[in-house]
Amino acid sequence: MGLFIRKSIDALQAEARETGSKTLKRVLGPVSLVALGVGVIIGAGLFSITGTVAAEYTGPAITLSFIIAAIGCCFAGLCYAEFASMIPVSGSAYTYSYATMGELIAWIIGWDLVLEYTVAATTVSISWSRYLVVFLQNIGIELPHAFTACPWDGGIVNIPAMLIVVLMSLILMRGTAGSSFFNGLIVFLKIAVILLFVVLGWKFIQSDNYVPYIPENTGKLGEFGLSGVLRGAAIVFFAFLGFDAVSTAAQETKNPKRDMPIGILVSLLVCTILYILFAHVMTGVAHYTQFEGQVGIAPVAVAIENMGTIDASGAIQPAYPWLNKAIVLAILFGYCSVIMVTLLGQSRVFLSMSHDGLLPPFFSRINERFRTPVHSNCLFMVVVSILAGFVPAQVAGEMTSIGTLLAFTLVCAAVLVVRRTMPDVHRAFKTPFVPFVPIMGILTCLCMMCFLPADTWIRLVLWMLIGLDVYAGYGIKHSKLEPGKKHRKGDNVLNVMGLVLSVLSIITGLWHQQTIGWNADKTLLSISFVFAFTHCAYYMWRIFNTQYPKQETVN
C-alpha cells in the first residue's frame, strides 16, 4: 500500500483495549467529557478574540459569525462523533484518517492538529496575560508593559503568558484524573460567570449600539459587510475546537463508544447557546469600536466598564464595581482549563504519531508513575511558552482557525470514504443524512477558510511544507506498518504535494503583498519565495531519486 497504507480497525480497537502501566489510564465518563469540551470551548472564543473580531471585522454582527461557525461545527461534530464511537483511541482526526484515507493523509492532518492546538494554547495564554494586567490594575498594581506584551505589541516579552503555560503543563504531567477534576471545577465557575454577565448586562444594553448591525464594508474584503461576517466566522471558528479536544481523550475514557458522541455533541450545543447570548450582550452594552486595540483581547473587562449609568459629566458609573474584579478573576482561573485542555490535545496527537513510528519513540513513552506522556508535555511546554512570549495574539488566533477548519474538512471527507470502504464496521453512533452532512461540512469549512487573511495562508503553507519534510526525512522510513524502506509506493504523490505547496507558497506570498501594498514590508513575501524555491529543488531531487535509484547505486 505504500504511503497510503491504512491502519486496520481491528488493530486500533485492540490498541484501545490495552491495559497496564504503559498505557493511558481510563478515568473519564460522559460528564467529565462534556466538562472537558465545555472547558476548552468556553474561554478561547468568548474571553479572548471576540472583541478584536467585533472591532475589526463584524461589528455587532459577530453573533451571526458565531451562528455560521456553529453550523459548520455541527456538521463536523456529527462526523467526529461517528469516528469517535468507531475508533475509540487517542489521536483525534489523525487516527481517523489513518484508518480511512491512509498514512500520508493521516500525517498531514496530524501535523495540522499539532499546529491547531499549539497556536490555540498560545492565543489563550496571551489573553490570560492581558486579563491578569487588567485585574492587577483594578487593585492598584501596575505591571511593566515591556514584560506583559510581545515586541509587536510594544513590549519585550510576555512573561505572564509564558508562566501560565509552564504551570498548566506541570499540572497536566501529573495525571489526567487530577487535571480532569480541576477542569470540572473551573468549568462550573466559567458557566456561572457567563450567566452572571448575561443576566446583569442585559438591562444595560443600548439599542443604538446595534446600529448598524452589519457595518458597511470599508472597500476591503473581510472588513465589515457580509465578507466581514464570514471572515469573523472563520476567525472565531477555533473557539469551537473543544469537541475536537474531547476526541483526543478517547483512550482515557471508560466507555468511549457510548460516551464520546455524548461528550462531543452536548458540549457543542451548550457552548453555542452561551456564545450567542454572550456576544449579543457584549456588543449591546459597549459600541464595537470600543474593543479596538490591545484591550480587544480582554473584551469582558471593556463590556463590564460600560454596565452602568451616565453621570452629569458624561462618564459611565459602573453599576457593579465589584463585578469587574470578580469576573476577571474567574476568567483568569477559567483560562487555566482552556490552556490545559489544548496542551492535552496536542500532546496526545504527538503521542499517537510517535506510537505509529512517524515521530521518534521518545515522544510516545508513558511515565510509569503518572501514566502520562511526560516527554511530549515537556516539548510543548517549551514551544508554546516561547510562542506566548513573543507572538501577537491576533496572528496566533487566525492560525488556530485555519488549522481547525482544515482538520474539520478532512474529517468530513473521511466519513464519505469510510461509508464506502468500511460499511460493515460497528458504529455506536452514525452521522445522519450522509452524504448531505459531510458535504455541507466540507463546503462550509472551505468557504470560511477562503475569507481568512492572506498572511494566515502563508503560515499554513509553510507549516505544511515543514511537515512534509519531517515525514519525508523520518516518517517514511520508520513507519511501523512498513518499516525500514527508504522509498515506498506513493512517493511521487508526496513529491507532487511538495511541489504544489511550493507553488502555493509563491501564490499566497504575492496575494499577501498585493493586499498590504507593494511598498509595504516584504518579509513574508521573501520567506515564502525562499521556501518555495528550496522545496521545489528538494522535491525535484526526490523525484529523480525515486525514478532512478539503481543508476545512483551503480555510480
Short mmCIF file of C-alpha atoms in Angstrom, two decimals, residues 4 15 41 76 98 103 110 132-133 189 249 272 279 307 312 409 419 422 428 458 466 481 492 497 540-541:
data_model
loop_
_atom_site.label_atom_id
_atom_site.label_comp_id
_atom_site.label_asym_id
_atom_site.label_seq_id
_atom_site.Cartn_x
_atom_site.Cartn_y
_atom_site.Cartn_z
CA PHE A 4 -1.49 5.18 1.62
CA GLU A 15 -4.96 -0.81 20.98
CA ILE A 41 -14.62 25.86 24.19
CA ALA A 76 -18.08 18.44 11.58
CA TYR A 98 -5.08 6.74 9.29
CA GLU A 103 -0.76 7.15 6.27
CA GLY A 110 -1.88 15.11 12.42
CA LEU A 132 -4.07 39.50 34.61
CA VAL A 133 -2.86 43.01 33.80
CA LEU A 189 -17.07 28.62 37.57
CA ALA A 249 -9.10 11.72 25.12
CA THR A 272 -23.17 27.54 21.02
CA ALA A 279 -21.82 38.14 22.10
CA MET A 307 -22.57 48.39 32.53
CA ALA A 312 -23.63 64.63 34.63
CA THR A 409 -12.73 19.48 6.27
CA ARG A 419 -19.07 4.73 4.41
CA MET A 422 -15.97 0.11 5.70
CA ALA A 428 -22.33 3.15 18.24
CA ILE A 458 1.25 31.77 4.01
CA ILE A 466 7.89 21.66 7.11
CA LEU A 481 3.32 -0.52 9.17
CA ASN A 492 5.68 10.58 -6.12
CA MET A 497 2.33 17.59 -2.90
CA MET A 540 12.54 17.54 -7.76
CA TRP A 541 15.63 15.81 -6.37
#
